mmCIF file of C-alpha atoms and ligand atoms in Angstrom:
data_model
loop_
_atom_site.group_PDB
_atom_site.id
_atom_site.type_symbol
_atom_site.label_atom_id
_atom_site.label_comp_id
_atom_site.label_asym_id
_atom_site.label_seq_id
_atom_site.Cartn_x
_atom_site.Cartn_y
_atom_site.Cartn_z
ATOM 1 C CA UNK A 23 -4.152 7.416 -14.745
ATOM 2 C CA UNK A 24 -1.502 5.321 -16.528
ATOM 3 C CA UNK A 25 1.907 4.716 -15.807
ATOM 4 C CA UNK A 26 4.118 8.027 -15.020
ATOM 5 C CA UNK A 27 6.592 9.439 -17.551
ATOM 6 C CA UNK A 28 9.580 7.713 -17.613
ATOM 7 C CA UNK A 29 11.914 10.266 -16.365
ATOM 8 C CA UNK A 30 14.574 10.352 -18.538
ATOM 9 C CA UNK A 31 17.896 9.377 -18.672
ATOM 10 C CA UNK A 32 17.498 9.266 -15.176
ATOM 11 C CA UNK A 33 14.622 6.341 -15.166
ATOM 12 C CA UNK A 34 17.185 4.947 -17.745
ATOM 13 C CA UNK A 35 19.767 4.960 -15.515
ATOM 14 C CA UNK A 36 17.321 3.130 -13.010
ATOM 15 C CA UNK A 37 16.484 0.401 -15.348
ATOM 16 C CA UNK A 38 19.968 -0.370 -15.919
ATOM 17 C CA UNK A 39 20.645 -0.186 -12.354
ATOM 18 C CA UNK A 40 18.155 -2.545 -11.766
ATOM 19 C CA UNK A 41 18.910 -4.855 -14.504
ATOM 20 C CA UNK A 42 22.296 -5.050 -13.878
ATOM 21 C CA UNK A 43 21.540 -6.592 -10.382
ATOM 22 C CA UNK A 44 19.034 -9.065 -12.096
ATOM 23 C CA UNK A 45 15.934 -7.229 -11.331
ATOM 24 C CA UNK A 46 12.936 -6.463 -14.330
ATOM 25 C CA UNK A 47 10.212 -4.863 -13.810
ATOM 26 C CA UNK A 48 6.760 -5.707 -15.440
ATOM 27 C CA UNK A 49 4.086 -3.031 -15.613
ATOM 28 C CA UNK A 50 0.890 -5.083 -15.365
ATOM 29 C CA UNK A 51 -2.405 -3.652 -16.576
ATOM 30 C CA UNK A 52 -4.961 -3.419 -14.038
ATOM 31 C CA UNK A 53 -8.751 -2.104 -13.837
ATOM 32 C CA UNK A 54 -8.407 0.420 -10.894
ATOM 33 C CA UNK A 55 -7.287 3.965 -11.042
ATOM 34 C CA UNK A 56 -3.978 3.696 -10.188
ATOM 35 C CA UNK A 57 -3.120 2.349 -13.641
ATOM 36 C CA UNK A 58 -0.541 -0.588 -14.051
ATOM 37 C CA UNK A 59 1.247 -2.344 -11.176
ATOM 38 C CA UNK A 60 4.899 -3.229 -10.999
ATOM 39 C CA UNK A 61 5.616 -6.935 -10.848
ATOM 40 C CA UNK A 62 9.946 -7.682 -10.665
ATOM 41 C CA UNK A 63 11.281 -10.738 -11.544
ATOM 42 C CA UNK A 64 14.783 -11.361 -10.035
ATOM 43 C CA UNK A 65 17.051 -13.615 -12.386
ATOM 44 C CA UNK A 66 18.167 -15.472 -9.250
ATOM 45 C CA UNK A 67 18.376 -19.239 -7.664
ATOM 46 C CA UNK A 68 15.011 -18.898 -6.776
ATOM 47 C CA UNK A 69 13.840 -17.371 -9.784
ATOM 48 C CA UNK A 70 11.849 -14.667 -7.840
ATOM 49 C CA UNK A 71 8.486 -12.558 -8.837
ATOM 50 C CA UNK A 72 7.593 -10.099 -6.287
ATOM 51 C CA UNK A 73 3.690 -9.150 -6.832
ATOM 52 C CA UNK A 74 1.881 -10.968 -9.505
ATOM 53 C CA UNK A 75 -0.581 -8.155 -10.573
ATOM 54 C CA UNK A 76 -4.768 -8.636 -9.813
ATOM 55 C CA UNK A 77 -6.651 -12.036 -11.439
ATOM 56 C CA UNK A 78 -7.515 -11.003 -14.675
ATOM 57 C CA UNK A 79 -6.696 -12.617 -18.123
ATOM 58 C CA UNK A 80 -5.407 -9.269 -19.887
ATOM 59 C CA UNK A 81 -3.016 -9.178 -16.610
ATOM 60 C CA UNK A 82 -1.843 -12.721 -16.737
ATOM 61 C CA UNK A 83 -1.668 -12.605 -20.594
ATOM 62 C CA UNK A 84 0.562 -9.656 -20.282
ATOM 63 C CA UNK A 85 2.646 -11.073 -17.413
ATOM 64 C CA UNK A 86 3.042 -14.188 -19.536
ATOM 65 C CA UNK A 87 4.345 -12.886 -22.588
ATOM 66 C CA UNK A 88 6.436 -10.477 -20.507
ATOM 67 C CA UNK A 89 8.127 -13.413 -18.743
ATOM 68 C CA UNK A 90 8.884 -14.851 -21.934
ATOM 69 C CA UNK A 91 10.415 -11.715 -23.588
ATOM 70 C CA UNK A 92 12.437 -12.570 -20.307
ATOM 71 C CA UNK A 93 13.632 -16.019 -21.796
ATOM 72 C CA UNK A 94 11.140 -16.975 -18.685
ATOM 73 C CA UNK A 95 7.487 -18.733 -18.191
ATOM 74 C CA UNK A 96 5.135 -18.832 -15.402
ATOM 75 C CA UNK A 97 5.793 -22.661 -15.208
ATOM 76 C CA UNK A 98 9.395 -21.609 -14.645
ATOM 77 C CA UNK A 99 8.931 -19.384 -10.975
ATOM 78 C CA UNK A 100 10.161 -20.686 -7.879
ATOM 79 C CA UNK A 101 9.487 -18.006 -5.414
ATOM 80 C CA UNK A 102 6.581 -15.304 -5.171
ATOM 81 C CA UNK A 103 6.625 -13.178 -3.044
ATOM 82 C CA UNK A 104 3.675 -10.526 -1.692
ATOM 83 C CA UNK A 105 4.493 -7.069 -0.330
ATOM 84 C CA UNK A 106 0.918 -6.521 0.599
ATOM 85 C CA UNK A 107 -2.640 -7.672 0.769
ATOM 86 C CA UNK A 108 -4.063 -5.313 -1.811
ATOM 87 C CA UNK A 109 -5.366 -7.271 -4.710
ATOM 88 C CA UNK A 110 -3.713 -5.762 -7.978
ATOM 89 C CA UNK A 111 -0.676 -6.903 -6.077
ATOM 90 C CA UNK A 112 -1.739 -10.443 -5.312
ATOM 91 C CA UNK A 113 -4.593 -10.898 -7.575
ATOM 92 C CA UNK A 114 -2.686 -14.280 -9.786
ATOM 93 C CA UNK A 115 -0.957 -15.354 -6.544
ATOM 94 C CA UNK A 116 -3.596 -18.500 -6.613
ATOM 95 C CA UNK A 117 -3.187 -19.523 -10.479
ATOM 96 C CA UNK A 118 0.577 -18.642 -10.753
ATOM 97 C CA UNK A 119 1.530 -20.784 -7.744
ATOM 98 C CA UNK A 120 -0.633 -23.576 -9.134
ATOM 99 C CA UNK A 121 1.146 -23.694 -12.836
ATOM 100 C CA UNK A 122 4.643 -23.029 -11.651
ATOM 101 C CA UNK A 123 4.554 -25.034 -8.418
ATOM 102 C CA UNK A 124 6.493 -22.031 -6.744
ATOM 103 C CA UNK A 125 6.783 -21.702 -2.816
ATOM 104 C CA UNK A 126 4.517 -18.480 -1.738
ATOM 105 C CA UNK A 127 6.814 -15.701 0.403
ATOM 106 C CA UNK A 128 4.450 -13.289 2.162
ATOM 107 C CA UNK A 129 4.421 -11.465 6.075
ATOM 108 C CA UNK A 130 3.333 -13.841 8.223
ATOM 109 C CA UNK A 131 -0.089 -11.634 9.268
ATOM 110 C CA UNK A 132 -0.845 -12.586 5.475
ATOM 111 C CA UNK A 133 -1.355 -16.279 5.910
ATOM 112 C CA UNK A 134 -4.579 -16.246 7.595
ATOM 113 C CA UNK A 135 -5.260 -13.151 5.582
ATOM 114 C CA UNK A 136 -4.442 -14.754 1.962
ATOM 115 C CA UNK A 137 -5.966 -18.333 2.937
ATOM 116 C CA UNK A 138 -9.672 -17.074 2.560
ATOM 117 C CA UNK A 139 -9.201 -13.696 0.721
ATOM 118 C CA UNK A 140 -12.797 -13.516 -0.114
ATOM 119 C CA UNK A 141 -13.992 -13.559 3.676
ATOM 120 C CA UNK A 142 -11.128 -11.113 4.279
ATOM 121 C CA UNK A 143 -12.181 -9.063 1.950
ATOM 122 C CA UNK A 144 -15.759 -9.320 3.729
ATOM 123 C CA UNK A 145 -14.302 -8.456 7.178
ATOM 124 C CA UNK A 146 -12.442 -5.414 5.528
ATOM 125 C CA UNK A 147 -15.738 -4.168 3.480
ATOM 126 C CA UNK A 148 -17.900 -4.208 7.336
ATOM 127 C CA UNK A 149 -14.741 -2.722 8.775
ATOM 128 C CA UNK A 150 -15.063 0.035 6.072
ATOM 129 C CA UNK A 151 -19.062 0.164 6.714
ATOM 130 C CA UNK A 152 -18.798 1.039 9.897
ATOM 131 C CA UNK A 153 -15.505 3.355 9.388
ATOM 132 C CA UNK A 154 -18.078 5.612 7.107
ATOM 133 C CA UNK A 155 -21.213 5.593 9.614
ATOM 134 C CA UNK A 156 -19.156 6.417 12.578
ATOM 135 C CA UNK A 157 -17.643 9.138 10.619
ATOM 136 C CA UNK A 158 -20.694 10.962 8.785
ATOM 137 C CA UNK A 159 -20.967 9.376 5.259
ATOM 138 C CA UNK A 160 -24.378 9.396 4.858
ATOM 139 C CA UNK A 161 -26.171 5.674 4.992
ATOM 140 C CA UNK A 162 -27.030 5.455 1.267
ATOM 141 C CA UNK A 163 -23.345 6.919 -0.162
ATOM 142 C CA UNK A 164 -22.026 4.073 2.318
ATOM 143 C CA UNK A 165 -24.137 1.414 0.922
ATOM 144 C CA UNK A 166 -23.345 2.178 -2.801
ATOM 145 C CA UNK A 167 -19.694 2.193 -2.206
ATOM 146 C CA UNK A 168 -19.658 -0.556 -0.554
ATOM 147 C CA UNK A 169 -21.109 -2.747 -3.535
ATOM 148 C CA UNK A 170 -18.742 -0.846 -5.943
ATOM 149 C CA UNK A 171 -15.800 -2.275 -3.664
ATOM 150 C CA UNK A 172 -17.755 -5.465 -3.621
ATOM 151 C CA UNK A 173 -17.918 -6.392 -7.595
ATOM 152 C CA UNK A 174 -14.015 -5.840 -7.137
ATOM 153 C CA UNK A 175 -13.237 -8.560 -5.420
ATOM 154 C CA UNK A 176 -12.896 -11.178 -8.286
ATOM 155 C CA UNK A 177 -9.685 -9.560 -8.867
ATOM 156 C CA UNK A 178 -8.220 -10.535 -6.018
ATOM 157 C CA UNK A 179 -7.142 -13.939 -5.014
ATOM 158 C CA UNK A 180 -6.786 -16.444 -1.780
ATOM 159 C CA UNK A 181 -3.358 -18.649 -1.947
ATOM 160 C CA UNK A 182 -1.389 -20.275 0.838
ATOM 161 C CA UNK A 183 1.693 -18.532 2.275
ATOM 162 C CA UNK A 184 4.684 -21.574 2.359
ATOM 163 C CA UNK A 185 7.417 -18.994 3.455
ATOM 164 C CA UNK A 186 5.733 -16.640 6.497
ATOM 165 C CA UNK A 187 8.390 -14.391 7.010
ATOM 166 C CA UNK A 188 9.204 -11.706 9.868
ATOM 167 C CA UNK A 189 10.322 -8.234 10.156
ATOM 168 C CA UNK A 190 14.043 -8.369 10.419
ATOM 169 C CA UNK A 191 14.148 -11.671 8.645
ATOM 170 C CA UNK A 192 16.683 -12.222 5.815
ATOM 171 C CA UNK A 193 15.125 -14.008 2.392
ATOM 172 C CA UNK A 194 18.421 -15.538 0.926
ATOM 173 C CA UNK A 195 18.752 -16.217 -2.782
ATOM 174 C CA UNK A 196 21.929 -17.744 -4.057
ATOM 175 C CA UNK A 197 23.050 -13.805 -5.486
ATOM 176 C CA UNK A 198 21.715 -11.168 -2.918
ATOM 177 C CA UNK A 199 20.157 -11.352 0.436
ATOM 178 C CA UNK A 200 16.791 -9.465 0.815
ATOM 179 C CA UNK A 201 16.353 -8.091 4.676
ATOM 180 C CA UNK A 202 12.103 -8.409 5.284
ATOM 181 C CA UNK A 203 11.269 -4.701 6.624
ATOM 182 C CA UNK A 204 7.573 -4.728 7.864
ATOM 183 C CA UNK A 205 6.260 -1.162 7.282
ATOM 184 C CA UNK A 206 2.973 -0.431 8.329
ATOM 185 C CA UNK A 207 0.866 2.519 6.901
ATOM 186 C CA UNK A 208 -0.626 2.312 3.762
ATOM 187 C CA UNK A 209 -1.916 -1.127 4.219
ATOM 188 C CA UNK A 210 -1.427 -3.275 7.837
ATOM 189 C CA UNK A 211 0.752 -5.859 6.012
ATOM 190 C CA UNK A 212 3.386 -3.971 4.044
ATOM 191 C CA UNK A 213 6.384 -4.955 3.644
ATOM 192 C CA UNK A 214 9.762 -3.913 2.076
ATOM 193 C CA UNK A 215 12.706 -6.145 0.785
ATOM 194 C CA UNK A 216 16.103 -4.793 1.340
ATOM 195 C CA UNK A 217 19.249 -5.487 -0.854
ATOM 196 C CA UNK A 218 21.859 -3.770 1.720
ATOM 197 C CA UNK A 219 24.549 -5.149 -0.570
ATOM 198 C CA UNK A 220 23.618 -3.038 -3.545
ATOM 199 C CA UNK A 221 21.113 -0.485 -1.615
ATOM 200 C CA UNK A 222 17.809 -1.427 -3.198
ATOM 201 C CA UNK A 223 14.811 -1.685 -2.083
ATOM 202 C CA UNK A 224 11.406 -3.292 -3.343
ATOM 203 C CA UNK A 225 8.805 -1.108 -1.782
ATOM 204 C CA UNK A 226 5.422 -2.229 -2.864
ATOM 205 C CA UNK A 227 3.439 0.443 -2.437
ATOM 206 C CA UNK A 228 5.171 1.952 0.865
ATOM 207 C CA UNK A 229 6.540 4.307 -1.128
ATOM 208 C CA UNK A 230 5.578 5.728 -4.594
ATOM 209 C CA UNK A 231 7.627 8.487 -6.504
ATOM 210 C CA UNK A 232 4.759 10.274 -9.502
ATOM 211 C CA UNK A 233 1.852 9.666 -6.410
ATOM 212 C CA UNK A 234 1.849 9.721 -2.543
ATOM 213 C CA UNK A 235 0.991 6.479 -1.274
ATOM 214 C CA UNK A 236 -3.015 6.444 0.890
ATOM 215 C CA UNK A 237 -2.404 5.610 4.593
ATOM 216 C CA UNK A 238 -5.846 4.113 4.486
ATOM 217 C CA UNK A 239 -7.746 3.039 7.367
ATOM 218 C CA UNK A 240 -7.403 -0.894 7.512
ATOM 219 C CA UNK A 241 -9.146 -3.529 9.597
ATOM 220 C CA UNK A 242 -6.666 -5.007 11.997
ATOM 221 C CA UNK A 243 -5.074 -8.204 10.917
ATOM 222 C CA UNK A 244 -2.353 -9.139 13.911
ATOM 223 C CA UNK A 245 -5.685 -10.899 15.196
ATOM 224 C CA UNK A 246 -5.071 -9.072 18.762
ATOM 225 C CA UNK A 247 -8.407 -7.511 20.074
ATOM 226 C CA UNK A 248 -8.925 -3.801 18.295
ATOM 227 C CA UNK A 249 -7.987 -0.816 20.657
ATOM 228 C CA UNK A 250 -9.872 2.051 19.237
ATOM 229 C CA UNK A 251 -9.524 3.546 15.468
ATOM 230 C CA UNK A 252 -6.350 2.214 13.786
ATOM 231 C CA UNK A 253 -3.607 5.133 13.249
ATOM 232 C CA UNK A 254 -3.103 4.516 9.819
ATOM 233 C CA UNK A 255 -1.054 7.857 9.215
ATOM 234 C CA UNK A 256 0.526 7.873 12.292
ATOM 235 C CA UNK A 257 1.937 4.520 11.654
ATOM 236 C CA UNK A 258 2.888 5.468 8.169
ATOM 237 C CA UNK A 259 4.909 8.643 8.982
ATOM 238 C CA UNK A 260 7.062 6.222 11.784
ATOM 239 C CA UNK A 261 7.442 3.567 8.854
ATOM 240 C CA UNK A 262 8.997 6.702 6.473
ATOM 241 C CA UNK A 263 11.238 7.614 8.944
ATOM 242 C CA UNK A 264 12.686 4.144 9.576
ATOM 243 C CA UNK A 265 12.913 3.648 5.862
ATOM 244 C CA UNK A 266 14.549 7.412 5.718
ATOM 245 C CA UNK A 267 17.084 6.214 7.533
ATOM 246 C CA UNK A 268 17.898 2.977 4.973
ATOM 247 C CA UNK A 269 21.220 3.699 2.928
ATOM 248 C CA UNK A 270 19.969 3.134 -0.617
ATOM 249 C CA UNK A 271 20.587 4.271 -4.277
ATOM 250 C CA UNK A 272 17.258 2.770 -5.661
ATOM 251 C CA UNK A 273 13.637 2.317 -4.222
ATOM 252 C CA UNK A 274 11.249 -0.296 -6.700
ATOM 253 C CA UNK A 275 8.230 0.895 -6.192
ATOM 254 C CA UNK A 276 4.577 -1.041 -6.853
ATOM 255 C CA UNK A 277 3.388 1.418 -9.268
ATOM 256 C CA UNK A 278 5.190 4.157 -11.679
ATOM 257 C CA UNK A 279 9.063 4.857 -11.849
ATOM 258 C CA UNK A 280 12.449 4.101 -9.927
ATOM 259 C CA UNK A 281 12.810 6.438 -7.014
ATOM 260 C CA UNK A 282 16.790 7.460 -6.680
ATOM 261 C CA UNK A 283 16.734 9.971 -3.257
ATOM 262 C CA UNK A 284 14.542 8.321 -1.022
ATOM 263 C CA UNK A 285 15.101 11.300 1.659
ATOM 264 C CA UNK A 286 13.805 14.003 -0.166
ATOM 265 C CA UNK A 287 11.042 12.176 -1.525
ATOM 266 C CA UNK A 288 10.028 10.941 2.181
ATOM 267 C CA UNK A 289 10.646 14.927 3.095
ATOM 268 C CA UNK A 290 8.098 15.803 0.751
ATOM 269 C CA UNK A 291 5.638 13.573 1.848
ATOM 270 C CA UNK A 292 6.188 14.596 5.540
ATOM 271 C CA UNK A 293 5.962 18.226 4.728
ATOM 272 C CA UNK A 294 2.715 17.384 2.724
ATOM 273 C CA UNK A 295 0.991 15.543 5.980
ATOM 274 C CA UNK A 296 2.278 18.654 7.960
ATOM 275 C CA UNK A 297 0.419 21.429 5.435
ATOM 276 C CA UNK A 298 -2.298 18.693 5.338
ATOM 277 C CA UNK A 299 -3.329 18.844 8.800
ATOM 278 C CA UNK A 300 -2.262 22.285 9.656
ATOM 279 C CA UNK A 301 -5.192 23.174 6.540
ATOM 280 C CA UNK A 302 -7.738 20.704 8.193
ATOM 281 C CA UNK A 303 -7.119 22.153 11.590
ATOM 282 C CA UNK A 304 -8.252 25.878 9.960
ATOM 283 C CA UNK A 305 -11.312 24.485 8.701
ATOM 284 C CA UNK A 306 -12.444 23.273 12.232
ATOM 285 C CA UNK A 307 -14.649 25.201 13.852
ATOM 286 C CA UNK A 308 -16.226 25.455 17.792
ATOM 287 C CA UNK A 309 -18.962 23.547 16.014
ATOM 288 C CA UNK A 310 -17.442 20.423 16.143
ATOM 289 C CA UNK A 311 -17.095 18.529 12.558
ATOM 290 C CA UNK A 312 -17.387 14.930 11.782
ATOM 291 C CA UNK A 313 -14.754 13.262 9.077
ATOM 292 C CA UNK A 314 -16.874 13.448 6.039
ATOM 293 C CA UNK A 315 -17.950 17.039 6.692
ATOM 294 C CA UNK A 316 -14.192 18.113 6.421
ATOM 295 C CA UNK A 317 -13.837 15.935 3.658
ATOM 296 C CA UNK A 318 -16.107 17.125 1.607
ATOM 297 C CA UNK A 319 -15.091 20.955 2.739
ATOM 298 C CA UNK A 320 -11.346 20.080 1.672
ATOM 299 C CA UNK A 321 -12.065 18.011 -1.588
ATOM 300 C CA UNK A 322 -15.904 18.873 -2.766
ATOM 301 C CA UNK A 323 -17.155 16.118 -4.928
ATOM 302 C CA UNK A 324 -14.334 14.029 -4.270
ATOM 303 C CA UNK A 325 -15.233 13.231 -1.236
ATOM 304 C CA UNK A 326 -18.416 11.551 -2.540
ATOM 305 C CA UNK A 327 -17.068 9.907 -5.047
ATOM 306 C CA UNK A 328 -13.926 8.568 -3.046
ATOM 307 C CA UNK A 329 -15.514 8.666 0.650
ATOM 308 C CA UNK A 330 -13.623 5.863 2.643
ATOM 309 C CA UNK A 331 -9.823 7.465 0.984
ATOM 310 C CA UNK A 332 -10.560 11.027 1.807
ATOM 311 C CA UNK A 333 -12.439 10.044 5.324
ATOM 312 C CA UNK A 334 -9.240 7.926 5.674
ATOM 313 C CA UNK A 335 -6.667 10.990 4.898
ATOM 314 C CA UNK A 336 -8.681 13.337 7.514
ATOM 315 C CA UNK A 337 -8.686 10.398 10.352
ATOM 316 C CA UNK A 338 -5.115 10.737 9.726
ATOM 317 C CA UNK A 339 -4.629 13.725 10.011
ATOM 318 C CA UNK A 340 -7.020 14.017 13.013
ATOM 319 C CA UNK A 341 -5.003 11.728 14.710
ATOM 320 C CA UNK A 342 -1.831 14.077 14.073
ATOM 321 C CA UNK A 343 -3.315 17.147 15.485
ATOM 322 C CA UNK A 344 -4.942 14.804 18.620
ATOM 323 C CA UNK A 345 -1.494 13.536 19.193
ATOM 324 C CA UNK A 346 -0.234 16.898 18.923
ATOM 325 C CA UNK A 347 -2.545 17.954 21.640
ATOM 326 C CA UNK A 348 -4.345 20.725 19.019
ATOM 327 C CA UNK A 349 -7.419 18.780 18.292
ATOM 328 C CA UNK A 350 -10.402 17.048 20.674
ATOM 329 C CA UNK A 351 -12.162 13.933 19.339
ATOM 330 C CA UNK A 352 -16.101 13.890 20.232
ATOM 331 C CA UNK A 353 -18.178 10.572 20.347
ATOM 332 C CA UNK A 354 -21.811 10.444 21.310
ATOM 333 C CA UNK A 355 -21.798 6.854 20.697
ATOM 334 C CA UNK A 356 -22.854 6.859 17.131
ATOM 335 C CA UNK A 357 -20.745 9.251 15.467
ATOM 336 C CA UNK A 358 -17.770 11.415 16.404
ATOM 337 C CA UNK A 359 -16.609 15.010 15.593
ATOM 338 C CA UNK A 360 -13.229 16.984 16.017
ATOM 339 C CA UNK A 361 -12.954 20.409 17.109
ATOM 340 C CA UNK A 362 -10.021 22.924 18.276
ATOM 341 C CA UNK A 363 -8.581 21.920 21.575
ATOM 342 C CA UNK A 364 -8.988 24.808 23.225
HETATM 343 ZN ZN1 ZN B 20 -1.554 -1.009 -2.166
#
C-alpha cells in the first residue's frame, strides 16, 4: 500500500490550511506495509519536525532533500518531536539529533523506552511471544514471526528524550502553542499535539483517515507492575472519544491525507468496533474458542500471515463483549478461550 489518493480539492484545501499555519508535511518512504509516513516540519522558533521517518538511507535521503526544497537542512532543526514509539516514526531520531544538535520532545514513558530501543524492542518481541502462546498461535507460526519482527529492528532507533513532556502540558513555540494530549490505544505512548488557536491537531497515528488505526496489544511501558492483558481497544475507543470532543478543522495524521471532520470519522470507527465484536460474538460457540481460532475463522489466511494484529483486534474486541457482560474469558493456565456468557 502507498500513500492514499489525495482527495481533491479538498486535500488541497488541507495543504493550504496547513501551510498557511507553517506546517509541511513530508511523506517518507518506508519498508513496511503501511507505505510512507508523514513527517511535518513547522516553520517556527523552534524549527520543529514531528516524526523523523524509520533509519534507512532512502528515508533520510528523501527527508533531506525534502527539507531543502523547504529552504531547510537537517543541520538546521531545533526541536523533534515523537508521537510514538513505533519505529517508521522514530527510526532517524538518533542520527538527526546528532547532525542538527536539536533538543528531543517525546512523552515522558518514552525516555526509558527510546534510551535502549533495541532491548525495548526485545521486551516487546517476548511480550508478543507470549501474547501468541497464551492465545493459540501455534509454537512454530509464533517463532517465525517473531524473527520476521526481529530483522526489523535496524529500522528503528534509540535517542535520548531532552524535553519529557506530560499529558496536559503545553509545548510553546514563538507562533502557536501545542497542548500534549496523551492518547493511549494504538500504541501505549501516543500522543497528540493540539493547536487550539487554529484547531489542528498532529495525530501520529491515533487517528488515520484512508485506514483505521490497529489498537495493538503492547507491553506495558508506565513501568508499574502488569495487571492482567492490556485493554488495548478499550483504551483506544476512551482516547477517540476524548479526542471527539476536541474543536478542530484539521487532524495531521502519521500516514495518508488531512482528515477535516474528525467526528464522523471517529463515528465510523466506533460503529466499525461495534459490528466488529457483535460478528465475533456470532462466531463463538458453547465450545469455547481461543483468539487465534476466531482469527483465523474471521480473516482465513490472514490470520497466519498477520497473527499478533488480528489476535490483537479479537483481544479487543473480547474485552468489549467481557466488559459488556456478553462474553466469559477461560484460562487453564496455559491458554485461554472465550465463549457466550450465558
Ligand atoms: Zn504506529
Amino acid at each position: 500500500m502507498t500513500e492514499a489518493d489525495p482527495s481533491g480539492a479538498e486535500g488541497e484545501q488541507s495543504s493550504k490550511l496547513a501551510a498557511g499555519a507553517g506546517i509541511h508535511r513530508i511523506a517518507v518512504p518506508t519498508p513496511f506495509l503501511v507505505g510512507r509516513v508523514n513527517c511535518y516540519l513547522i516553520e517556527d522558533d523552534p524549527l520543529t519536525l514531528i516524526d523523523t521517518g524509520p533509519n534507512s538511507g532512502k528515508s533520510l535521503d528523501e527527508l533531506s532533500r525534502a527539507l531543502n526544497a523547504l529552504g531547510h537542512s537537517i543541520e538546521d532543526l531545533e526541536l523533534i518531536v515523537i508521537t510514538h514509539q513505533h519505529m517508521d516514526h522514530l527510526g532517524l531520531l538518533e542520527i538527526l539529533a546528532r547532525r542538527s544538535g536539536a533538543e528531543v520532545a517525546a512523552l515522558h514513558l518514552l525516555g526509558p523506552y527510546l534510551e535502549n530501543f533495541s532491548a525495548s524492542a526485545t521486551a516487546d518481541d517476548a511480550f508478543a511471544m507470549e501474547i501468541m502462546r497464551r492465545h493459540g498461535v501455534p509454537a512454530d507460526l509464533a517463532t517465525v514471526l517473531g524473527s520476521v519482527g526481529a530483522s526489523f529492528r535496524a529500522f528503528g532507533s534509540s535517542g535520548h528524550v531532552t524535553r519529557p513532556l506530560r499529558d496536559g502540558d503545553d509545548l510553546v513555540l514563538a507562533q502557536r502553542t501545542l497542548r500534549v494530549l496523551h492518547r493511549p490505544g494504538h500504541s501505549p505512548s501516543d500522543t497528540v499535539f493540539w493547536d487550539q488557536a487554529r484547531a489542528m491537531l498532529i495525530a501520529g497515528d491515533h487517528l488515520l483517515g484512508h485506514i483505521s488505526s490497529n489498537p495493538l496489544i503492547s507491553r506495558p511501558i508506565t513501568g508499574e507492575p502488569a495487571t492482567g492483558r492490556p485493554h488495548a481497544l478499550i483504551d483506544y475507543i476512551a482516547s477517540m472519544r476524548a479526542t471527539r470532543e476536541l474543536a478542530l478543522e484539521l487532524v495531521l495524521p502519521g500516514h495518508g491525507e488531512p482528515v477535516t471532520d474528525h467526528r464522523a470519522l471517529i463515528d465510523e470507527r466506533l460503529r466499525m468496533h461495534e459490528r466488529r465484536a457483535r460478528k465475533l460474538l456470532q462466531m463463538l460457540s458453547p465450545n469455547p474458542l481461543t483468539a487465534y481460532e476466531l482469527a483465523s475463522r474471521m480473516w482465513g489466511n490472514v490470520a497466519v500471515t498477520q497473527a499478533y494484529l488480528t489476535i490483537s483486534e479479537v483481544l479487543g474486541h473480547m474485552d468489549l463483549l467481557i466488559a459488556d457482560g456478553q462474553v466469559l474469558e477461560r484460562d487453564d493456565g496455559e491458554v485461554a478461550r472465550f465463549a457466550p456468557a450465558q
